[in-house]
Coordinates of C-alpha atoms in Angstrom, one line a residue:
M94 CA 49.1 -114.2 -33.9
N95 CA 47.9 -117.0 -36.1
R96 CA 47.4 -120.4 -34.4
H97 CA 46.3 -123.6 -36.0
Q98 CA 47.0 -127.3 -35.9
D99 CA 47.5 -129.9 -38.6
A100 CA 47.8 -133.6 -38.6
Q101 CA 51.6 -133.6 -38.2
G102 CA 52.0 -131.4 -35.2
V103 CA 51.3 -128.1 -33.6
V104 CA 52.2 -125.2 -36.0
L105 CA 53.5 -122.3 -34.1
T106 CA 53.8 -118.8 -35.4
G107 CA 56.7 -116.6 -34.2
Y108 CA 57.8 -113.1 -33.8
V109 CA 60.3 -110.9 -35.5
S110 CA 63.2 -109.0 -34.1
C111 CA 62.3 -105.3 -34.4
V112 CA 59.3 -103.4 -33.2
D113 CA 56.9 -101.5 -35.4
D114 CA 57.3 -97.7 -36.0
A115 CA 53.6 -97.2 -35.1
G116 CA 54.3 -97.8 -31.4
P117 CA 52.3 -99.8 -28.9
P118 CA 48.6 -99.4 -28.6
P119 CA 47.3 -96.6 -26.4
L120 CA 47.9 -97.0 -22.7
S121 CA 44.2 -97.0 -21.8
R122 CA 43.5 -99.9 -24.2
R123 CA 46.5 -101.9 -22.9
T124 CA 45.5 -101.3 -19.3
G125 CA 42.0 -102.5 -20.0
H126 CA 43.1 -105.7 -21.7
Y127 CA 43.3 -107.5 -18.3
N128 CA 39.8 -106.6 -17.3
V129 CA 38.4 -107.4 -20.8
Q130 CA 39.8 -110.9 -20.6
R131 CA 38.2 -111.3 -17.2
S132 CA 34.9 -110.0 -18.5
R133 CA 35.0 -112.5 -21.4
L134 CA 35.3 -115.3 -18.9
G135 CA 32.4 -114.0 -16.9
V136 CA 34.7 -113.1 -14.0
S137 CA 34.0 -110.4 -11.6
G138 CA 35.0 -109.5 -8.1
D139 CA 37.3 -112.2 -6.5
T140 CA 40.2 -113.8 -8.3
P141 CA 38.9 -116.9 -10.1
P142 CA 40.1 -120.1 -8.5
Y143 CA 41.7 -121.6 -11.6
W144 CA 44.3 -118.8 -11.5
R145 CA 45.8 -120.5 -8.5
S146 CA 45.7 -124.0 -10.2
G147 CA 49.2 -125.3 -10.5
S148 CA 50.7 -123.0 -7.9
Q149 CA 50.9 -123.2 -4.2
D150 CA 51.5 -119.5 -3.9
S151 CA 48.9 -116.7 -3.5
L152 CA 48.7 -115.2 -6.9
D153 CA 46.6 -112.2 -5.7
E154 CA 49.8 -110.3 -5.3
L155 CA 50.9 -110.8 -8.9
A156 CA 50.3 -107.7 -11.0
L157 CA 48.8 -109.5 -14.0
D158 CA 47.9 -106.1 -15.5
D159 CA 51.7 -105.8 -16.3
Y160 CA 51.7 -109.3 -17.8
W161 CA 48.9 -108.6 -20.3
K162 CA 50.5 -105.2 -21.2
E163 CA 53.7 -107.0 -21.9
V164 CA 51.9 -109.6 -24.0
E165 CA 50.3 -106.8 -26.1
I166 CA 53.6 -105.1 -26.6
I167 CA 55.1 -108.4 -27.8
H168 CA 52.1 -109.0 -30.2
H169 CA 52.4 -105.5 -31.5
S170 CA 56.1 -105.8 -32.1
A171 CA 55.5 -108.7 -34.5
D172 CA 55.6 -108.0 -38.2
P173 CA 52.9 -110.2 -39.9
E174 CA 54.7 -110.2 -43.2
T175 CA 57.9 -111.7 -41.8
Q176 CA 56.4 -114.1 -39.3
E177 CA 57.7 -117.6 -39.6
E178 CA 55.8 -120.8 -38.9
V179 CA 57.6 -123.3 -36.8
Q180 CA 56.5 -126.9 -36.2
L181 CA 57.1 -128.8 -33.0
R182 CA 56.1 -132.4 -32.9
V183 CA 55.6 -135.0 -30.2
A184 CA 57.9 -138.0 -30.7
D185 CA 56.3 -141.1 -32.2
E186 CA 55.3 -144.0 -29.9
G187 CA 58.5 -145.7 -29.0
E188 CA 60.7 -143.0 -30.5
Q189 CA 60.7 -141.0 -27.3
E190 CA 61.8 -144.0 -25.2
E191 CA 64.6 -144.8 -27.7
A192 CA 65.8 -141.2 -27.6
W193 CA 65.6 -141.2 -23.8
L194 CA 67.6 -144.4 -23.4
M195 CA 70.3 -143.2 -25.8
E196 CA 70.6 -139.8 -24.0
A197 CA 70.8 -141.7 -20.7
G198 CA 73.7 -143.8 -22.0
L199 CA 71.6 -147.0 -22.0
A200 CA 71.2 -147.6 -25.7
T201 CA 72.5 -151.1 -25.2
L202 CA 69.2 -152.0 -23.6
F203 CA 67.5 -151.9 -27.1
D204 CA 70.5 -152.1 -29.4
E205 CA 73.1 -154.8 -28.5
S206 CA 75.6 -153.2 -31.0
A207 CA 75.6 -149.9 -29.1
S208 CA 78.9 -148.7 -27.8
D209 CA 77.8 -148.0 -24.3
G210 CA 77.5 -151.6 -23.2
E211 CA 79.8 -151.9 -20.2
D212 CA 79.4 -148.3 -19.2
G213 CA 75.7 -148.7 -19.3
M214 CA 75.9 -151.7 -17.0
V215 CA 78.0 -149.7 -14.5
L216 CA 75.5 -146.9 -14.7
L217 CA 72.6 -149.3 -13.9
S218 CA 74.4 -150.6 -10.9
T219 CA 74.4 -147.2 -9.3
L220 CA 70.7 -146.4 -9.7
T221 CA 68.3 -145.9 -6.8
R222 CA 65.0 -147.8 -6.8
T223 CA 63.1 -144.9 -8.2
Q224 CA 65.7 -144.3 -10.9
A225 CA 65.7 -148.0 -11.8
A226 CA 61.9 -147.9 -12.0
A227 CA 62.1 -145.0 -14.5
V228 CA 64.4 -147.0 -16.7
E229 CA 62.2 -150.1 -16.4
R230 CA 59.1 -148.0 -17.4
R231 CA 60.7 -146.8 -20.6
V232 CA 62.2 -150.2 -21.5
E233 CA 58.8 -151.8 -21.0
T234 CA 57.0 -149.1 -23.0
L235 CA 59.5 -149.7 -25.8
N236 CA 58.9 -153.4 -25.6
Q237 CA 55.2 -152.9 -25.9
T238 CA 55.6 -150.6 -28.9
L239 CA 57.8 -153.1 -30.7
R240 CA 55.2 -155.9 -30.1
K241 CA 52.5 -153.7 -31.6
R242 CA 54.6 -153.1 -34.6
S243 CA 55.1 -156.9 -34.9
K244 CA 58.7 -156.4 -35.5
P245 CA 61.6 -158.6 -34.2
Y246 CA 63.0 -157.1 -31.0
S247 CA 65.7 -158.1 -28.5
V248 CA 65.1 -155.7 -25.7
P249 CA 66.0 -157.4 -22.5
N250 CA 63.9 -157.6 -19.4
V251 CA 65.5 -154.8 -17.5
R252 CA 64.3 -156.3 -14.2
D253 CA 66.7 -159.1 -14.8
I254 CA 69.5 -156.6 -15.0
F255 CA 68.7 -155.0 -11.7
R256 CA 68.5 -158.4 -10.1
S257 CA 72.1 -159.2 -11.2
P258 CA 74.5 -159.9 -8.4
P259 CA 76.3 -156.8 -7.1
A260 CA 79.8 -156.2 -8.4
H261 CA 82.6 -157.5 -6.3
H262 CA 83.2 -155.2 -3.4
T263 CA 86.8 -154.3 -2.4
K264 CA 88.4 -152.0 0.1
D265 CA 89.0 -149.4 -2.6
D266 CA 85.4 -148.4 -2.7
D267 CA 84.6 -148.5 1.0
A268 CA 84.3 -144.8 1.2
T269 CA 82.0 -144.7 -1.8
S270 CA 79.8 -147.4 -0.4
R271 CA 79.5 -145.6 2.9
E272 CA 77.9 -142.8 0.9
C273 CA 75.8 -144.8 -1.5
G274 CA 74.9 -147.8 0.5
E275 CA 74.8 -151.2 -1.3
G276 CA 74.2 -150.8 -5.0
G277 CA 74.3 -147.0 -4.8
K278 CA 70.9 -147.0 -3.1
K279 CA 69.6 -145.1 -0.1
E280 CA 66.3 -145.8 1.5
T281 CA 64.3 -143.0 3.0
T282 CA 62.3 -143.0 6.2
S283 CA 59.1 -141.1 6.8
A284 CA 61.2 -138.4 8.3
G285 CA 63.2 -138.0 5.1
E286 CA 66.5 -139.3 6.6
A287 CA 68.7 -141.5 4.5
Q288 CA 69.9 -144.9 5.8
G289 CA 73.0 -146.7 4.6
V290 CA 73.9 -150.3 4.9
G291 CA 72.8 -151.8 8.2
G292 CA 70.4 -149.0 8.9
R293 CA 73.0 -146.5 9.9
A294 CA 71.4 -143.1 9.7
I295 CA 73.2 -140.5 7.6
P296 CA 72.4 -137.2 9.3
G297 CA 70.8 -134.5 7.0
S298 CA 72.6 -131.6 8.7
E299 CA 75.2 -131.0 11.4
G300 CA 72.8 -128.8 13.3
G301 CA 70.0 -131.2 13.9
A302 CA 66.9 -132.6 12.2
E303 CA 66.0 -131.6 8.7
T304 CA 63.3 -129.0 8.4
E305 CA 60.8 -128.2 5.6
T306 CA 63.1 -125.4 4.4
D307 CA 66.2 -127.6 4.2
I308 CA 67.1 -129.1 0.9
N309 CA 68.8 -132.5 1.4
L310 CA 71.3 -133.2 -1.4
E311 CA 72.4 -136.5 -0.1
V312 CA 69.2 -138.5 -0.8
S313 CA 67.8 -138.8 -4.3
F314 CA 65.0 -136.3 -4.9
S315 CA 62.8 -139.0 -6.4
E316 CA 63.3 -141.1 -3.3
Q317 CA 62.3 -138.2 -1.1
A318 CA 59.2 -137.7 -3.3
L319 CA 58.4 -141.4 -2.8
S320 CA 58.4 -140.9 0.9
Y321 CA 55.9 -138.0 0.5
K322 CA 53.7 -140.1 -1.7
E323 CA 53.8 -143.2 0.5
G324 CA 53.2 -141.3 3.6
S325 CA 50.7 -138.9 2.0
K326 CA 52.9 -136.1 3.3
V327 CA 51.7 -133.2 1.3
I328 CA 52.2 -129.6 2.5
Q329 CA 49.1 -127.6 2.0
P330 CA 49.4 -124.3 0.0
V331 CA 50.4 -121.3 1.9
N332 CA 49.4 -117.8 1.0
E333 CA 52.5 -115.6 1.2
A334 CA 53.8 -112.4 -0.2
D335 CA 57.0 -112.5 -2.3
D336 CA 59.0 -110.9 0.5
K337 CA 57.9 -113.7 2.8
L338 CA 58.9 -116.7 0.6
P339 CA 60.6 -119.4 2.5
D340 CA 64.4 -119.1 2.9
F341 CA 65.4 -122.5 1.6
K342 CA 68.9 -123.6 2.2
L343 CA 71.1 -126.4 1.1
L344 CA 72.2 -128.7 3.9
R345 CA 75.9 -128.4 4.3
D346 CA 78.1 -131.4 3.6
K347 CA 81.5 -131.8 5.0
T348 CA 82.9 -133.1 1.7
G349 CA 81.9 -129.8 0.0
T350 CA 79.2 -128.4 -2.3
T351 CA 79.7 -129.0 -6.0
K352 CA 78.6 -126.3 -8.4
L353 CA 78.3 -126.3 -12.2
G354 CA 81.7 -125.8 -13.6
D355 CA 83.5 -127.6 -10.8
L356 CA 83.8 -130.9 -12.6
S357 CA 85.7 -132.2 -15.5
P358 CA 83.9 -132.7 -18.9
S359 CA 84.1 -136.5 -18.5
D360 CA 82.4 -136.4 -15.1
M361 CA 79.8 -133.9 -16.3
K362 CA 78.8 -136.4 -19.0
K363 CA 78.1 -138.9 -16.3
V364 CA 76.2 -136.2 -14.3
R365 CA 74.0 -135.3 -17.2
R366 CA 73.0 -138.9 -17.8
L367 CA 72.2 -139.5 -14.1
V368 CA 70.3 -136.2 -13.9
L369 CA 68.2 -137.1 -16.9
I370 CA 67.2 -140.4 -15.2
E371 CA 66.6 -138.7 -11.9
M372 CA 64.5 -136.0 -13.4
S373 CA 62.3 -138.6 -15.2
A374 CA 62.1 -140.6 -11.9
L375 CA 61.0 -137.5 -10.0
F376 CA 58.2 -136.7 -12.5
D377 CA 57.2 -140.4 -12.6
T378 CA 57.0 -140.6 -8.8
A379 CA 54.8 -137.5 -8.7
G380 CA 52.6 -138.9 -11.4
I381 CA 53.4 -136.0 -13.8
E382 CA 53.6 -137.2 -17.4
L383 CA 56.0 -135.5 -19.8
K384 CA 55.8 -135.5 -23.5
T385 CA 59.0 -134.5 -25.2
H386 CA 58.7 -132.1 -28.1
K387 CA 61.2 -131.9 -30.9
P388 CA 61.8 -128.9 -33.2
L389 CA 61.6 -129.6 -36.8
K390 CA 64.5 -128.1 -38.8
I391 CA 63.8 -124.5 -39.7
K392 CA 65.8 -122.0 -41.5
V393 CA 67.5 -119.7 -39.0
K394 CA 69.7 -116.6 -39.4
E395 CA 73.4 -117.3 -39.3
T396 CA 74.6 -113.8 -38.8
G397 CA 73.6 -110.8 -36.8
L398 CA 72.6 -110.5 -33.2
F399 CA 68.8 -111.1 -33.0
G400 CA 67.0 -114.3 -34.0
V401 CA 70.3 -116.1 -34.1
P402 CA 70.8 -119.5 -32.3
L403 CA 72.9 -119.1 -29.1
S404 CA 75.5 -121.6 -30.4
T405 CA 76.0 -119.6 -33.6
L406 CA 76.1 -116.3 -31.7
L407 CA 78.7 -117.7 -29.3
E408 CA 80.9 -118.9 -32.2
Q409 CA 80.8 -115.4 -33.6
D410 CA 81.7 -114.0 -30.1
Q411 CA 84.5 -116.4 -29.5
K412 CA 86.3 -115.1 -32.6
S413 CA 86.6 -111.8 -30.7
I414 CA 87.0 -113.1 -27.2
P415 CA 88.0 -116.7 -26.9
G416 CA 86.2 -118.6 -24.1
T417 CA 83.0 -116.4 -24.2
R418 CA 80.1 -118.3 -22.6
V419 CA 77.4 -115.6 -22.5
P420 CA 76.6 -113.7 -25.7
L421 CA 78.6 -110.5 -25.8
I422 CA 75.6 -108.4 -26.9
L423 CA 73.6 -109.5 -23.8
Q424 CA 76.6 -108.8 -21.5
R425 CA 77.1 -105.4 -23.0
L426 CA 73.4 -104.5 -22.8
I427 CA 73.3 -105.6 -19.1
S428 CA 76.5 -103.7 -18.4
H429 CA 75.1 -100.5 -20.0
I430 CA 71.9 -100.7 -17.9
E431 CA 73.9 -101.2 -14.7
D432 CA 76.4 -98.5 -15.5
E433 CA 73.7 -96.0 -16.2
G434 CA 72.0 -97.0 -12.9
L435 CA 69.5 -99.5 -11.8
N436 CA 67.4 -96.9 -10.0
T437 CA 65.3 -96.0 -13.1
E438 CA 61.7 -96.3 -12.1
G439 CA 59.8 -99.0 -14.0
L440 CA 63.0 -100.5 -15.4
L441 CA 61.9 -103.6 -17.6
R442 CA 58.2 -102.7 -17.0
V443 CA 58.1 -99.4 -18.9
P444 CA 58.6 -100.1 -22.7
G445 CA 61.1 -98.2 -24.7
V446 CA 60.0 -96.0 -27.6
S447 CA 59.3 -98.5 -30.4
A448 CA 60.9 -96.4 -33.2
R449 CA 64.1 -96.0 -31.2
V450 CA 64.2 -99.6 -30.3
K451 CA 63.9 -100.6 -33.9
A452 CA 66.7 -98.2 -34.8
V453 CA 68.8 -99.7 -32.0
C454 CA 68.3 -103.2 -33.3
H455 CA 69.5 -102.2 -36.7
D456 CA 72.5 -100.2 -35.5
L457 CA 73.6 -102.9 -33.2
D458 CA 73.5 -105.5 -36.0
V459 CA 75.7 -103.3 -38.1
Q460 CA 78.0 -101.7 -35.6
F461 CA 78.3 -103.9 -32.5
Y462 CA 81.3 -106.0 -33.5
E463 CA 83.0 -103.0 -35.1
G464 CA 82.8 -101.1 -31.8
F465 CA 81.1 -98.1 -33.4
F466 CA 77.8 -98.3 -31.6
P467 CA 77.1 -95.0 -29.7
W468 CA 76.3 -96.5 -26.3
E469 CA 76.1 -93.1 -24.7
T470 CA 72.9 -92.4 -26.6
L471 CA 71.1 -95.6 -25.5
K472 CA 68.4 -94.8 -23.0
Q473 CA 67.6 -97.2 -20.0
H474 CA 64.1 -98.2 -21.1
D475 CA 65.2 -98.8 -24.7
A476 CA 68.1 -100.9 -23.5
A477 CA 65.8 -103.0 -21.2
S478 CA 63.4 -103.5 -24.2
V479 CA 66.3 -104.8 -26.3
V480 CA 67.3 -107.2 -23.6
K481 CA 63.8 -108.7 -23.5
L482 CA 63.6 -108.7 -27.3
F483 CA 66.9 -110.6 -27.5
I484 CA 65.6 -113.4 -25.2
R485 CA 62.3 -113.9 -26.9
E486 CA 63.8 -113.6 -30.4
L487 CA 66.0 -116.7 -30.0
P488 CA 64.9 -119.2 -32.7
H489 CA 64.7 -121.9 -30.0
P490 CA 63.6 -121.0 -26.5
L491 CA 66.1 -120.3 -23.8
L492 CA 64.7 -123.2 -21.8
T493 CA 64.9 -125.4 -24.9
V494 CA 62.2 -127.1 -26.8
E495 CA 63.1 -130.5 -25.3
Y496 CA 62.6 -129.4 -21.7
F497 CA 60.1 -126.6 -22.2
S498 CA 57.1 -128.7 -21.1
A499 CA 59.0 -130.0 -18.1
F500 CA 59.6 -126.4 -16.9
T501 CA 56.0 -125.5 -17.4
S502 CA 54.9 -128.6 -15.4
V503 CA 57.1 -127.8 -12.4
L504 CA 54.2 -126.2 -10.4
K505 CA 52.3 -129.5 -10.5
F506 CA 54.5 -130.8 -7.7
P507 CA 52.7 -130.5 -4.4
T508 CA 55.4 -128.7 -2.4
K509 CA 57.7 -125.8 -3.1
K510 CA 60.7 -127.8 -2.1
Q511 CA 59.9 -130.4 -4.8
Q512 CA 59.4 -127.6 -7.3
L513 CA 62.9 -126.3 -6.5
Q514 CA 64.3 -129.9 -6.8
A515 CA 62.7 -130.3 -10.2
L516 CA 64.0 -126.9 -11.3
N517 CA 67.5 -127.8 -10.0
L518 CA 67.5 -130.9 -12.2
L519 CA 66.1 -129.1 -15.3
V520 CA 68.8 -126.4 -15.0
L521 CA 71.5 -129.1 -14.9
L522 CA 70.0 -130.6 -18.1
L523 CA 70.1 -127.4 -20.1
P524 CA 72.9 -127.1 -22.8
D525 CA 75.8 -125.0 -21.6
S526 CA 74.9 -122.1 -23.8
S527 CA 71.3 -121.9 -22.5
R528 CA 72.3 -122.5 -18.9
D529 CA 75.1 -119.8 -18.9
T530 CA 72.8 -117.3 -20.6
L531 CA 70.0 -118.0 -18.2
K532 CA 72.3 -117.6 -15.3
A533 CA 73.5 -114.2 -16.5
L534 CA 69.9 -113.1 -17.1
L535 CA 68.7 -114.2 -13.6
E536 CA 71.6 -112.5 -11.9
F537 CA 70.8 -109.3 -13.7
L538 CA 67.2 -109.6 -12.7
Q539 CA 68.1 -110.0 -9.1
R540 CA 70.3 -106.9 -9.2
V541 CA 67.3 -105.0 -10.6
I542 CA 65.2 -106.2 -7.7
D543 CA 67.9 -105.2 -5.2
H544 CA 67.2 -101.6 -6.2
K545 CA 63.4 -101.9 -5.8
E546 CA 63.2 -99.0 -3.3
H547 CA 64.1 -96.7 -6.2
N548 CA 63.0 -98.5 -9.4
K549 CA 59.7 -99.9 -7.9
M550 CA 60.5 -103.3 -9.4
T551 CA 59.8 -106.0 -6.9
L552 CA 60.3 -109.7 -7.4
N553 CA 56.6 -110.0 -8.4
N554 CA 56.9 -107.1 -10.9
V555 CA 60.0 -108.4 -12.6
S556 CA 58.7 -112.0 -12.8
V557 CA 55.4 -110.9 -14.3
V558 CA 57.1 -108.7 -16.9
M559 CA 59.8 -111.3 -17.8
A560 CA 57.5 -114.4 -18.0
P561 CA 56.0 -113.7 -21.4
N562 CA 59.5 -112.9 -22.8
I563 CA 60.9 -116.2 -21.6
F564 CA 58.0 -118.5 -22.2
M565 CA 56.4 -116.8 -25.3
F566 CA 59.5 -117.6 -27.3
K567 CA 59.8 -117.1 -31.0
G568 CA 57.5 -119.7 -32.5
F569 CA 55.4 -120.4 -29.5
R570 CA 51.6 -120.0 -29.4
R571 CA 49.6 -123.2 -28.8
K572 CA 45.9 -123.2 -29.6
I573 CA 44.6 -122.9 -26.1
T574 CA 41.5 -121.5 -24.5
E575 CA 41.5 -118.1 -22.8
Q576 CA 41.1 -119.9 -19.4
Q577 CA 44.2 -121.9 -20.1
E578 CA 46.0 -118.8 -21.2
F579 CA 45.2 -117.1 -17.9
A580 CA 46.4 -120.2 -16.0
M581 CA 49.6 -120.1 -18.1
A582 CA 50.1 -116.5 -17.3
T583 CA 50.0 -117.0 -13.5
G584 CA 52.0 -120.3 -13.8
T585 CA 54.9 -119.0 -15.9
A586 CA 55.1 -115.8 -13.7
N587 CA 55.5 -118.1 -10.7
I588 CA 58.1 -120.2 -12.4
V589 CA 60.2 -117.1 -13.2
R590 CA 59.7 -116.0 -9.6
L591 CA 61.2 -119.3 -8.3
L592 CA 64.1 -119.1 -10.8
I593 CA 65.0 -115.6 -9.7
R594 CA 64.4 -116.0 -5.9
Y595 CA 66.2 -119.3 -5.5
Q596 CA 68.8 -119.1 -8.3
N597 CA 71.7 -119.7 -5.9
L598 CA 70.4 -123.2 -5.2
L599 CA 69.7 -124.2 -8.8
W600 CA 73.3 -124.4 -10.1
T601 CA 74.3 -127.0 -7.5
I602 CA 75.0 -130.6 -8.4
P603 CA 73.3 -132.8 -5.7
K604 CA 75.6 -134.9 -3.7
F605 CA 73.7 -138.1 -4.4
V606 CA 74.6 -137.6 -8.1
I607 CA 78.3 -137.0 -7.3
T608 CA 78.2 -140.1 -5.2
Q609 CA 76.9 -142.1 -8.1
V610 CA 79.6 -140.6 -10.3
R611 CA 82.2 -141.6 -7.8
K612 CA 81.0 -145.2 -7.9
Q613 CA 81.1 -145.3 -11.7
N614 CA 84.6 -143.9 -11.6
T615 CA 85.6 -146.6 -9.1
E616 CA 84.3 -149.3 -11.5
D617 CA 86.1 -147.6 -14.4
Q618 CA 89.3 -147.6 -12.4
R619 CA 89.0 -151.3 -11.7
K620 CA 88.5 -151.9 -15.4
M621 CA 91.6 -149.9 -16.2
N622 CA 93.6 -151.8 -13.7
R623 CA 92.6 -155.1 -15.2
E624 CA 93.6 -153.9 -18.7
R625 CA 96.9 -152.7 -17.4
A626 CA 97.5 -156.1 -15.8
M627 CA 96.7 -157.9 -19.1
R628 CA 99.3 -155.7 -20.9
K629 CA 101.8 -156.4 -18.1
L630 CA 102.1 -152.8 -17.3
L631 CA 102.0 -153.4 -13.5
K632 CA 105.6 -154.6 -13.7
K633 CA 106.7 -151.4 -15.5
M634 CA 104.8 -149.3 -12.9
A635 CA 106.6 -151.1 -10.1
Y636 CA 109.9 -150.4 -11.8
D637 CA 109.0 -146.7 -12.1
R638 CA 108.1 -146.6 -8.5
E639 CA 111.5 -148.0 -7.6
K640 CA 113.3 -145.6 -9.9
N641 CA 111.5 -142.7 -8.2
N642 CA 111.7 -143.9 -4.6
D643 CA 112.7 -140.5 -3.5
K644 CA 109.1 -139.4 -3.9
P645 CA 107.0 -139.3 -0.7
D646 CA 104.8 -142.3 0.0
R647 CA 101.3 -140.8 -0.3
S648 CA 99.5 -143.8 1.1
S649 CA 101.4 -143.9 4.3
E650 CA 101.1 -140.1 4.7
A651 CA 97.4 -140.3 4.1
E652 CA 97.1 -142.8 6.9
D653 CA 98.8 -140.3 9.2
G654 CA 96.4 -137.5 8.1
I655 CA 99.0 -135.7 5.9
I656 CA 98.3 -134.7 2.4
R657 CA 100.7 -133.3 -0.3
V658 CA 99.4 -130.2 -2.0
Q659 CA 101.0 -129.3 -5.3
A660 CA 100.8 -126.0 -7.3
P661 CA 102.8 -126.6 -10.5
Q662 CA 101.2 -123.6 -12.1
F663 CA 103.0 -121.5 -9.5
S664 CA 106.2 -123.6 -9.3
K665 CA 105.2 -125.0 -5.9
V666 CA 106.5 -128.6 -6.0
S667 CA 104.8 -129.8 -2.9
M668 CA 103.4 -128.6 0.4
A669 CA 102.8 -131.0 3.2
V670 CA 99.6 -130.3 5.2
Q671 CA 98.7 -132.0 8.4
L672 CA 94.9 -132.4 8.5
T673 CA 92.7 -131.7 11.5
E674 CA 89.0 -132.2 11.9
D675 CA 88.4 -128.5 11.3
L676 CA 90.8 -127.8 8.4
Q677 CA 89.0 -126.5 5.3
A678 CA 90.1 -126.1 1.7
S679 CA 90.1 -122.3 2.2
D680 CA 92.6 -122.7 5.0
I681 CA 95.0 -124.5 2.6
L682 CA 94.7 -121.7 0.1
S683 CA 95.4 -119.1 2.7
R684 CA 98.5 -121.0 3.8
F685 CA 99.7 -121.3 0.2
L686 CA 99.3 -117.6 -0.4
S687 CA 101.2 -116.7 2.8
Q688 CA 104.1 -118.9 1.7
E689 CA 104.1 -117.9 -2.0
S690 CA 104.6 -114.1 -1.8
S691 CA 105.3 -114.0 -5.6
V692 CA 101.7 -115.1 -6.4
S693 CA 99.7 -111.9 -7.2
M694 CA 96.3 -113.6 -7.5
K695 CA 93.5 -113.2 -5.0
K696 CA 92.3 -116.1 -2.9
E697 CA 89.0 -116.0 -4.8
E698 CA 90.8 -116.6 -8.1
L699 CA 92.4 -119.9 -6.8
C700 CA 90.9 -123.3 -6.2
L701 CA 92.1 -126.4 -4.5
Y702 CA 91.3 -129.3 -6.9
E703 CA 90.6 -132.9 -6.0
I704 CA 92.1 -135.0 -8.8
G705 CA 92.0 -138.7 -9.3
G706 CA 90.8 -141.6 -7.2
N707 CA 87.0 -141.8 -7.6
I708 CA 86.7 -138.4 -9.3
K709 CA 88.4 -137.1 -12.4
E710 CA 88.7 -133.5 -11.3
R711 CA 86.7 -131.3 -8.9
C712 CA 87.2 -127.7 -7.8
L713 CA 86.6 -127.7 -4.0
D714 CA 84.2 -125.5 -2.2
G715 CA 86.2 -123.3 0.3
E716 CA 84.2 -124.8 3.2
T717 CA 85.2 -128.4 2.3
Y718 CA 86.5 -130.3 5.4
M719 CA 89.6 -131.9 4.0
K720 CA 89.8 -134.8 6.5
A721 CA 86.2 -135.9 5.6
L722 CA 87.0 -135.7 1.9
L723 CA 90.3 -137.7 2.3
D724 CA 88.3 -140.4 4.0
L725 CA 85.9 -140.4 0.9
N726 CA 88.7 -140.3 -1.7
P727 CA 92.0 -141.5 -0.1
T728 CA 93.9 -141.9 -3.3
A729 CA 93.2 -138.4 -4.7
E730 CA 95.9 -135.9 -5.5
W731 CA 95.5 -132.2 -4.4
V732 CA 96.5 -129.4 -6.7
I733 CA 96.1 -125.6 -6.4
K734 CA 95.3 -123.9 -9.7
S735 CA 93.6 -120.8 -11.0
V736 CA 89.8 -121.2 -11.2
Q737 CA 88.9 -122.9 -14.5
R738 CA 85.3 -121.8 -15.2

């Protein structure tokens, strides 16, 4: 692959969609590539120490032979005559800060005419000290850039904003303030516990003190990182085999765990802004600098299956099946591999026959949407090769250009817990199409690993083979030394290992983010109430209440520990539920199904939704304790609907 650099940016040479007829190089030569690379570096005997740089895990177990074999297969599959040069550039000085502030919903801090003025001020009022510091840093950098340019500027001193008096506190947001503390902030002790107003400790778990394998979602990750930094609390690297990786778990919260897909679009917009700020604060606190890359516009395919942007591909798919979130071709390939059996030895590691794979690519492009492709003739190794090819052929990487460097920097965090926290935030920042496709891929890879007794594909094996296909995306090859390339090999393999091993943790929205969203919604509700009062709608609302005085008084019922659950989708007008300390959302669903014999849906297909109050809409985790949630959001309504994901 050609690699060079010009004055405008890094020029990256990509790969094409179909492999060459000539086939991969001989096995003996591919097998020797790993040792040749070591010889060039003067390495003999023990594993060189820089292989472990950037990772706290023992990399001696990683089968890097397979990594370099996969790299050679990828190189050989590229057609030099159709390679396309793609430029990625680092944002200009100041440009990166402006783009960041706009994406975070804080454009008003450098542009008074921006439309996010009041919303931005509400957002600022919910930030933790580390999040506020991240905003301050970028505003100050932008200020300095404008001064250097000798241009007029009106960027305010953001510290003055954070010193503004707190918003008027009313009884309506007592529940939110109990979670956030004053100003939405929580302080962390050296033990990692959060403290609310007045120093009241918020327990990390119901079962006792937080351990090193507990992931606390109540306290900002960047605040937790600050406690590590201030207390010099760094866990030394531990050598462990993949089957002995720590069993991290999320600390259970009585108000329920929130997963991606559980919230309304309007609340998810707030989540994304907060997660961007939190991610930046986490990297800032750890002293890890990030440079955002931007893809220059390139000509991409608009039809077909391979080398097509995910968004374009999904638009095509949705014409056939509305609501499709994962490309149909990827779903079908995965389904075919699983239907034929995951016990095939060397699945994903053993390459398909190149001539057949090329023919499959062509035939799928022509016949897939017509339904004429002969799936019964597709062999397992060929299908697995097409899956890998589909991922690396995306014109923009699955992990996105914008956050690619952040993903590759995750292993710079000193502890595996912080690495997982960073990955959690980065997954939340991915566009829907990338995130949904990544989720489908990781779930498939885990199912392959579940059959390791037969297919001989352990977590290590799968991670090493998939790393170059995920990270050596079409258009990526920086001009780096061989030593750096070795470090990248071990690093990216470990990142894929973390993504697969802990994927169930990564699609969770941390509670501290939900708490900040609740506070923003409380402020929005106050604003709405003021506008209604100005238009004299309160009088009309009072009239409507009198007209409908036959409706139950929810506020008085709530005080008595009774909620009204509605299911209009199933003609259930209202179901009164007396809350107890142990009553969970799943119990309410069970009661509903026992009373509504006409409902043919399974319990797993239904969800109890929290609607209104300080959240727009939220699908509740079955283990949500309803009394605790009612205390947090006493004015919410409760509705049973089919799961909307």
